[in-house]
């Protein structure tokens, strides 16, 4: 399992009791951005865990980086296991010749699409796809059984209808998607020509795990233009009523929905009206992520075990009852069942003290305390 999964996947480990072995994504240490995993890294992880039942990847990334799904599927299949792809941010893939192929077409066996993110269905609606691949006969009854266990007996007709409308719009909307692609291309071109900010995806070629990029995502290095990503996002919304998808300390991601055609000139005018409170920026210190602690318990057992909150220094050597992820880059640093190390505590304190730093899942914002399994 890719370490930078959605929190819902960790919740799934709690609910199912499954064990997970992790493969770490590449990280742009200068910007604090996590990308994907290479087929070689996936192969090494599977070889180290021959008892693995499946492989689980996330692609594209929040910043639009696309992994080599076809090669990863070949690696998984060679080991006799299916490949599950969280394609939450790629529900529009494959519906236009200028968009990357979708994970199903690349050999993935199960694909999760958050259709509401870029394809226009109502919030909370999504799709789970089962490929007609070598594992279909085994997977279909398992999926049906789990679906019946978790589904509502009062399914929303509005959500289901919105999924069908979104599907129809994607299938019949190539001209509208072309306009969206033109708008995103115009954004990138004008950012490059203006020279103040930098297009993050222009450097994707430095990372071996990235084989293409989502052209409808426009990730921008705002720090290069003298303003943090968080401040840029705040001012764009407050002063110009423009909302970007995500912000980190160093970047923002502007997203063009498939079929939408925003006013690019208005966005560019607002972007370059941002002040430069930071002034000229020295190169950022490179981000170094601490290694996770040893696994002492399953995620489920630790989450459900009696726990108590202790001062952070007293948590060193104890088993975490929580999931904690430092932003940036948002990779879970500690999961329930893993040992908390001194290096992790120091990293959390440094992150929490940094401007706009945040540790998701912490018992308190400054991470003065941590929740640990109470074995007494």
Short mmCIF file of C-alpha atoms in Angstrom, two decimals:
data_model
loop_
_atom_site.label_atom_id
_atom_site.label_comp_id
_atom_site.label_asym_id
_atom_site.label_seq_id
_atom_site.Cartn_x
_atom_site.Cartn_y
_atom_site.Cartn_z
CA UNK A 1 0.00 0.00 0.00
CA UNK A 2 1.25 3.46 -0.93
CA UNK A 3 1.96 5.29 2.31
CA UNK A 4 0.28 8.52 1.13
CA UNK A 5 -3.23 7.04 0.98
CA UNK A 6 -6.46 8.80 1.84
CA UNK A 7 -7.49 8.65 5.49
CA UNK A 8 -10.46 6.50 4.46
CA UNK A 9 -8.03 3.70 3.59
CA UNK A 10 -6.61 3.79 7.10
CA UNK A 11 -10.19 3.72 8.35
CA UNK A 12 -10.64 0.61 6.22
CA UNK A 13 -7.72 -1.04 8.01
CA UNK A 14 -9.43 -0.28 11.32
CA UNK A 15 -12.75 -1.70 10.16
CA UNK A 16 -11.34 -4.79 8.44
CA UNK A 17 -8.41 -5.71 10.64
CA UNK A 18 -6.20 -6.08 7.57
CA UNK A 19 -2.46 -5.61 7.87
CA UNK A 20 -0.67 -3.19 5.55
CA UNK A 21 2.92 -3.06 4.36
CA UNK A 22 3.85 0.31 2.91
CA UNK A 23 5.78 1.58 -0.08
CA UNK A 24 6.78 5.23 0.16
CA UNK A 25 6.09 7.72 -2.63
CA UNK A 26 8.67 10.08 -4.02
CA UNK A 27 8.72 13.51 -2.38
CA UNK A 28 9.67 16.87 -3.86
CA UNK A 29 11.72 17.90 -0.84
CA UNK A 30 11.93 21.53 -1.96
CA UNK A 31 8.17 22.03 -2.13
CA UNK A 32 7.04 19.38 0.35
CA UNK A 33 4.89 17.56 -2.23
CA UNK A 34 4.34 13.80 -2.34
CA UNK A 35 3.97 12.14 -5.74
CA UNK A 36 3.65 8.40 -6.53
CA UNK A 37 5.60 5.15 -6.53
CA UNK A 38 7.65 3.45 -9.23
CA UNK A 39 6.97 -0.07 -10.50
CA UNK A 40 10.41 -1.07 -9.17
CA UNK A 41 9.56 0.14 -5.66
CA UNK A 42 6.25 -1.68 -5.80
CA UNK A 43 7.98 -4.86 -6.94
CA UNK A 44 10.44 -4.67 -4.03
CA UNK A 45 7.61 -4.16 -1.54
CA UNK A 46 5.67 -7.14 -2.90
CA UNK A 47 8.78 -9.34 -2.90
CA UNK A 48 9.38 -8.45 0.76
CA UNK A 49 5.80 -9.49 1.59
CA UNK A 50 4.97 -12.63 -0.43
CA UNK A 51 1.80 -13.11 1.64
CA UNK A 52 0.30 -9.89 0.18
CA UNK A 53 -3.29 -10.15 -1.06
CA UNK A 54 -3.39 -6.99 -3.19
CA UNK A 55 -1.49 -3.82 -4.09
CA UNK A 56 -3.01 -0.37 -3.53
CA UNK A 57 -1.82 2.83 -5.24
CA UNK A 58 -2.97 6.46 -5.46
CA UNK A 59 -2.74 8.18 -8.85
CA UNK A 60 -2.98 10.92 -9.96
CA UNK A 61 -1.63 12.90 -7.03
CA UNK A 62 -3.22 16.06 -5.68
CA UNK A 63 -0.73 17.98 -7.83
CA UNK A 64 -1.58 16.04 -10.97
CA UNK A 65 1.35 13.61 -11.12
CA UNK A 66 0.39 10.37 -12.89
CA UNK A 67 2.12 7.08 -12.07
CA UNK A 68 2.87 4.22 -14.48
CA UNK A 69 -0.27 2.21 -13.76
CA UNK A 70 0.29 -0.23 -16.63
CA UNK A 71 3.74 -1.23 -15.37
CA UNK A 72 2.49 -1.41 -11.77
CA UNK A 73 -0.37 -3.65 -12.85
CA UNK A 74 2.10 -5.95 -14.61
CA UNK A 75 4.19 -6.10 -11.42
CA UNK A 76 1.16 -6.98 -9.28
CA UNK A 77 -0.19 -9.53 -11.73
CA UNK A 78 3.21 -11.21 -12.03
CA UNK A 79 3.04 -11.72 -8.26
CA UNK A 80 -0.48 -13.17 -8.55
CA UNK A 81 -2.30 -10.28 -6.88
CA UNK A 82 -4.74 -7.60 -8.13
CA UNK A 83 -3.94 -3.90 -8.37
CA UNK A 84 -6.34 -1.45 -6.71
CA UNK A 85 -6.01 2.18 -7.81
CA UNK A 86 -7.41 5.15 -5.93
CA UNK A 87 -8.09 7.42 -8.92
CA UNK A 88 -10.04 9.90 -6.82
CA UNK A 89 -8.66 12.90 -8.69
CA UNK A 90 -8.75 11.28 -12.14
CA UNK A 91 -12.41 10.51 -12.79
CA UNK A 92 -12.15 12.51 -16.04
CA UNK A 93 -9.20 10.51 -17.39
CA UNK A 94 -9.75 8.75 -20.69
CA UNK A 95 -12.62 10.94 -21.89
CA UNK A 96 -10.50 13.09 -24.22
CA UNK A 97 -7.45 12.24 -26.36
CA UNK A 98 -5.39 14.89 -24.55
CA UNK A 99 -6.15 13.44 -21.11
CA UNK A 100 -4.19 10.53 -19.61
CA UNK A 101 -5.70 7.08 -20.00
CA UNK A 102 -7.72 5.92 -17.02
CA UNK A 103 -6.45 3.24 -14.67
CA UNK A 104 -8.95 0.63 -15.91
CA UNK A 105 -7.56 0.95 -19.41
CA UNK A 106 -4.06 0.56 -17.96
CA UNK A 107 -4.74 -2.83 -16.38
CA UNK A 108 -5.90 -1.97 -12.84
CA UNK A 109 -8.37 -4.47 -11.36
CA UNK A 110 -10.35 -2.18 -9.03
CA UNK A 111 -10.54 1.59 -9.47
CA UNK A 112 -12.14 4.15 -7.16
CA UNK A 113 -13.26 7.39 -8.85
CA UNK A 114 -14.36 10.42 -6.84
CA UNK A 115 -16.67 11.56 -9.61
CA UNK A 116 -17.73 14.63 -7.66
CA UNK A 117 -14.21 16.09 -7.63
CA UNK A 118 -13.69 16.97 -11.29
CA UNK A 119 -16.48 15.29 -13.22
CA UNK A 120 -19.38 17.32 -11.83
CA UNK A 121 -21.54 14.89 -9.86
CA UNK A 122 -22.95 15.91 -6.49
CA UNK A 123 -20.73 15.88 -3.41
CA UNK A 124 -20.53 12.46 -1.71
CA UNK A 125 -21.08 10.62 -4.99
CA UNK A 126 -18.37 8.38 -6.41
CA UNK A 127 -17.88 5.22 -8.43
CA UNK A 128 -16.13 1.91 -7.81
CA UNK A 129 -15.12 0.09 -11.00
CA UNK A 130 -14.33 -3.60 -11.36
CA UNK A 131 -12.27 -4.47 -14.42
CA UNK A 132 -12.96 -7.50 -16.59
CA UNK A 133 -9.51 -8.78 -15.74
CA UNK A 134 -7.92 -11.97 -14.39
CA UNK A 135 -9.26 -11.39 -10.86
CA UNK A 136 -12.82 -10.33 -11.73
CA UNK A 137 -14.48 -13.63 -10.83
CA UNK A 138 -12.78 -13.66 -7.42
CA UNK A 139 -13.29 -9.99 -6.65
CA UNK A 140 -16.90 -9.52 -7.74
CA UNK A 141 -18.57 -11.57 -4.98
CA UNK A 142 -16.26 -10.01 -2.37
CA UNK A 143 -17.17 -6.51 -3.52
CA UNK A 144 -20.87 -7.34 -3.61
CA UNK A 145 -20.73 -8.76 -0.09
CA UNK A 146 -18.90 -5.75 1.30
CA UNK A 147 -21.13 -3.34 -0.59
CA UNK A 148 -24.25 -4.89 0.90
CA UNK A 149 -22.64 -4.66 4.34
CA UNK A 150 -21.93 -0.94 4.07
CA UNK A 151 -24.55 0.49 1.71
CA UNK A 152 -27.58 2.44 2.81
CA UNK A 153 -30.94 0.77 2.38
CA UNK A 154 -32.23 4.24 1.41
CA UNK A 155 -29.87 5.13 -1.41
CA UNK A 156 -30.11 8.72 -2.66
CA UNK A 157 -31.71 8.93 -6.10
CA UNK A 158 -30.27 12.44 -6.41
CA UNK A 159 -26.70 11.20 -5.95
CA UNK A 160 -27.18 8.26 -8.29
CA UNK A 161 -28.78 10.47 -10.94
CA UNK A 162 -25.96 12.99 -10.66
CA UNK A 163 -23.44 10.21 -11.32
CA UNK A 164 -25.29 9.23 -14.48
CA UNK A 165 -25.50 12.84 -15.67
CA UNK A 166 -21.78 13.29 -15.01
CA UNK A 167 -21.00 10.10 -16.96
CA UNK A 168 -23.13 11.22 -19.90
CA UNK A 169 -21.55 14.70 -19.85
CA UNK A 170 -18.04 13.25 -19.99
CA UNK A 171 -18.90 10.83 -22.82
CA UNK A 172 -20.61 13.47 -24.97
CA UNK A 173 -18.62 16.53 -23.96
CA UNK A 174 -15.35 16.41 -25.87
CA UNK A 175 -15.79 19.96 -27.15
CA UNK A 176 -16.37 21.27 -23.63
CA UNK A 177 -13.37 19.34 -22.31
CA UNK A 178 -11.29 20.81 -25.14
CA UNK A 179 -12.24 24.29 -23.91
CA UNK A 180 -11.20 23.29 -20.37
CA UNK A 181 -7.84 22.04 -21.63
CA UNK A 182 -7.31 25.25 -23.59
CA UNK A 183 -8.03 27.30 -20.46
CA UNK A 184 -5.56 25.32 -18.36
CA UNK A 185 -2.91 25.55 -21.09
CA UNK A 186 -3.44 29.31 -21.26
CA UNK A 187 -2.95 29.57 -17.50
CA UNK A 188 0.36 27.73 -17.62
CA UNK A 189 1.55 29.70 -20.64
CA UNK A 190 0.77 33.06 -19.04
CA UNK A 191 2.39 32.06 -15.75
CA UNK A 192 5.57 31.09 -17.59
CA UNK A 193 5.65 34.26 -19.68
CA UNK A 194 5.02 36.55 -16.69
CA UNK A 195 7.99 35.02 -14.89
CA UNK A 196 6.95 35.64 -11.28
CA UNK A 197 5.53 32.24 -10.35
CA UNK A 198 6.60 28.78 -11.46
CA UNK A 199 4.56 25.87 -12.86
CA UNK A 200 5.31 22.93 -10.59
CA UNK A 201 4.50 20.28 -13.19
CA UNK A 202 7.27 21.63 -15.44
CA UNK A 203 9.68 19.78 -13.14
CA UNK A 204 7.81 16.46 -13.03
CA UNK A 205 10.38 14.94 -15.36
CA UNK A 206 12.86 14.85 -12.46
CA UNK A 207 10.85 12.13 -10.74
CA UNK A 208 11.03 8.55 -12.04
CA UNK A 209 7.58 7.66 -10.75
CA UNK A 210 5.82 10.33 -12.87
CA UNK A 211 5.00 9.36 -16.45
CA UNK A 212 2.49 12.12 -17.26
CA UNK A 213 0.48 14.94 -15.71
CA UNK A 214 -3.19 15.85 -15.46
CA UNK A 215 -3.47 18.88 -17.79
CA UNK A 216 -6.53 20.18 -15.92
CA UNK A 217 -4.48 20.78 -12.76
CA UNK A 218 -2.29 23.87 -12.66
CA UNK A 219 0.06 23.59 -9.66
CA UNK A 220 1.97 26.80 -9.00
CA UNK A 221 5.02 27.49 -6.85
CA UNK A 222 3.91 30.71 -5.16
CA UNK A 223 6.95 30.95 -2.92
CA UNK A 224 8.96 31.69 -6.07
CA UNK A 225 6.77 34.79 -6.38
CA UNK A 226 7.32 35.95 -2.80
CA UNK A 227 4.13 34.71 -1.14
CA UNK A 228 3.24 31.49 0.66
CA UNK A 229 0.64 29.19 -0.82
CA UNK A 230 -1.61 29.57 2.22
CA UNK A 231 -1.53 33.37 2.00
CA UNK A 232 -2.08 33.29 -1.76
CA UNK A 233 -5.11 31.06 -1.32
CA UNK A 234 -6.53 33.29 1.43
CA UNK A 235 -6.12 36.49 -0.56
CA UNK A 236 -7.45 35.03 -3.81
CA UNK A 237 -10.61 34.03 -1.98
CA UNK A 238 -10.97 37.15 0.17
CA UNK A 239 -10.10 39.78 -2.41
CA UNK A 240 -11.09 38.15 -5.70
CA UNK A 241 -13.63 35.41 -4.85
CA UNK A 242 -11.41 32.85 -6.55
CA UNK A 243 -11.05 29.48 -4.87
CA UNK A 244 -8.13 27.17 -5.60
CA UNK A 245 -8.23 23.46 -4.86
CA UNK A 246 -5.45 23.20 -2.29
CA UNK A 247 -2.61 25.18 -0.78
CA UNK A 248 0.63 24.26 0.95
CA UNK A 249 3.22 26.54 2.45
CA UNK A 250 4.90 26.80 -0.94
CA UNK A 251 2.25 26.19 -3.60
CA UNK A 252 -1.36 26.30 -4.74
CA UNK A 253 -3.23 24.06 -7.17
CA UNK A 254 -5.74 25.63 -9.53
CA UNK A 255 -8.14 23.08 -10.97
CA UNK A 256 -10.27 23.37 -14.08
CA UNK A 257 -13.24 21.03 -13.97
CA UNK A 258 -13.73 18.81 -17.02
CA UNK A 259 -16.21 20.76 -19.14
CA UNK A 260 -15.71 24.09 -17.33
CA UNK A 261 -14.09 27.12 -18.95
CA UNK A 262 -13.05 29.70 -16.34
CA UNK A 263 -12.10 33.31 -17.04
CA UNK A 264 -8.35 32.86 -17.34
CA UNK A 265 -7.60 36.57 -17.68
CA UNK A 266 -9.44 37.28 -14.42
CA UNK A 267 -7.50 34.54 -12.64
CA UNK A 268 -4.15 35.75 -13.97
CA UNK A 269 -4.91 39.36 -13.03
CA UNK A 270 -5.78 38.28 -9.48
CA UNK A 271 -2.74 36.03 -9.24
CA UNK A 272 -0.31 38.76 -10.21
CA UNK A 273 -2.05 41.30 -7.98
CA UNK A 274 -0.95 39.26 -4.95
CA UNK A 275 1.56 41.13 -2.76
CA UNK A 276 5.07 39.85 -2.09
CA UNK A 277 5.22 39.91 1.72
CA UNK A 278 8.01 37.36 1.82
CA UNK A 279 10.33 39.25 -0.49
CA UNK A 280 13.10 37.45 -2.40
CA UNK A 281 13.23 33.84 -1.29
CA UNK A 282 16.33 31.85 -0.53
CA UNK A 283 16.20 28.19 -1.54
CA UNK A 284 14.04 26.26 0.91
CA UNK A 285 15.64 23.73 3.21
CA UNK A 286 15.04 20.24 1.95
CA UNK A 287 12.29 18.27 3.62
CA UNK A 288 13.46 15.11 5.35
CA UNK A 289 10.76 12.76 6.56
CA UNK A 290 11.43 10.59 9.61
CA UNK A 291 11.06 6.85 9.26
CA UNK A 292 7.92 5.30 10.75
CA UNK A 293 8.31 3.41 14.01
CA UNK A 294 8.12 -0.34 14.34
CA UNK A 295 4.72 -2.03 14.04
CA UNK A 296 3.63 -3.50 17.37
CA UNK A 297 -0.10 -4.04 16.77
CA UNK A 298 -2.54 -4.07 13.87
CA UNK A 299 -4.22 -0.77 13.06
CA UNK A 300 -7.57 -2.13 14.23
CA UNK A 301 -6.28 -3.50 17.53
CA UNK A 302 -4.50 -0.26 18.42
CA UNK A 303 -7.42 1.95 17.41
CA UNK A 304 -9.90 -0.06 19.51
CA UNK A 305 -7.59 -0.63 22.49
CA UNK A 306 -7.90 1.42 25.69
CA UNK A 307 -5.83 4.57 25.28
CA UNK A 308 -4.73 7.64 27.18
CA UNK A 309 -3.18 11.00 26.36
CA UNK A 310 0.34 11.60 27.67
CA UNK A 311 2.95 14.37 27.27
CA UNK A 312 4.73 14.01 23.92
CA UNK A 313 8.12 13.17 25.48
CA UNK A 314 6.51 10.37 27.51
CA UNK A 315 4.97 8.93 24.33
CA UNK A 316 8.37 8.00 22.92
CA UNK A 317 8.61 4.22 22.77
CA UNK A 318 4.84 3.81 23.23
CA UNK A 319 2.35 2.55 20.64
CA UNK A 320 0.26 5.23 18.92
CA UNK A 321 -3.52 5.05 19.09
CA UNK A 322 -3.93 7.74 16.41
CA UNK A 323 -2.99 8.50 12.82
CA UNK A 324 -0.79 11.60 12.56
CA UNK A 325 0.26 13.23 9.30
CA UNK A 326 2.39 16.35 9.08
CA UNK A 327 1.46 18.85 6.37
CA UNK A 328 3.45 19.31 4.21
CA UNK A 329 3.58 16.79 2.58
CA UNK A 330 0.61 14.98 4.16
CA UNK A 331 2.00 11.45 4.33
CA UNK A 332 0.89 9.58 7.48
CA UNK A 333 3.95 9.57 9.72
CA UNK A 334 2.39 7.47 12.48
CA UNK A 335 -0.46 4.97 12.30
CA UNK A 336 -2.30 3.24 15.13
CA UNK A 337 -0.15 0.29 16.15
CA UNK A 338 3.20 1.93 15.28
CA UNK A 339 5.78 2.95 17.87
CA UNK A 340 6.31 6.68 18.39
CA UNK A 341 9.99 7.61 18.14
CA UNK A 342 11.92 10.63 19.41
CA UNK A 343 12.64 11.60 15.81
CA UNK A 344 8.92 11.65 15.04
CA UNK A 345 8.10 13.78 18.08
CA UNK A 346 10.81 16.28 17.11
CA UNK A 347 9.47 16.37 13.54
CA UNK A 348 5.90 16.99 14.73
CA UNK A 349 7.02 19.82 17.01
CA UNK A 350 9.04 21.42 14.21
CA UNK A 351 6.09 21.16 11.82
CA UNK A 352 3.57 22.54 14.31
CA UNK A 353 5.84 25.50 15.09
CA UNK A 354 6.38 26.40 11.42
CA UNK A 355 4.19 29.05 9.75
CA UNK A 356 1.07 27.27 8.46
CA UNK A 357 2.44 23.91 9.59
CA UNK A 358 -0.18 21.43 10.72
CA UNK A 359 -0.23 17.90 12.11
CA UNK A 360 -3.50 16.25 11.17
CA UNK A 361 -4.90 13.92 13.80
CA UNK A 362 -2.91 15.34 16.72
CA UNK A 363 -4.58 15.52 20.12
CA UNK A 364 -3.66 19.24 20.30
CA UNK A 365 -2.40 21.70 17.64
CA UNK A 366 1.07 22.11 19.16
CA UNK A 367 1.45 18.32 19.58
CA UNK A 368 2.32 18.75 23.25
CA UNK A 369 0.46 15.51 23.91
CA UNK A 370 -0.08 12.26 22.05
CA UNK A 371 -2.65 9.49 22.44
CA UNK A 372 -1.06 6.11 23.08
CA UNK A 373 -2.31 2.59 23.73
CA UNK A 374 -2.73 2.02 27.44
CA UNK A 375 -1.28 -1.38 28.19
CA UNK A 376 -1.50 -1.06 31.97
#
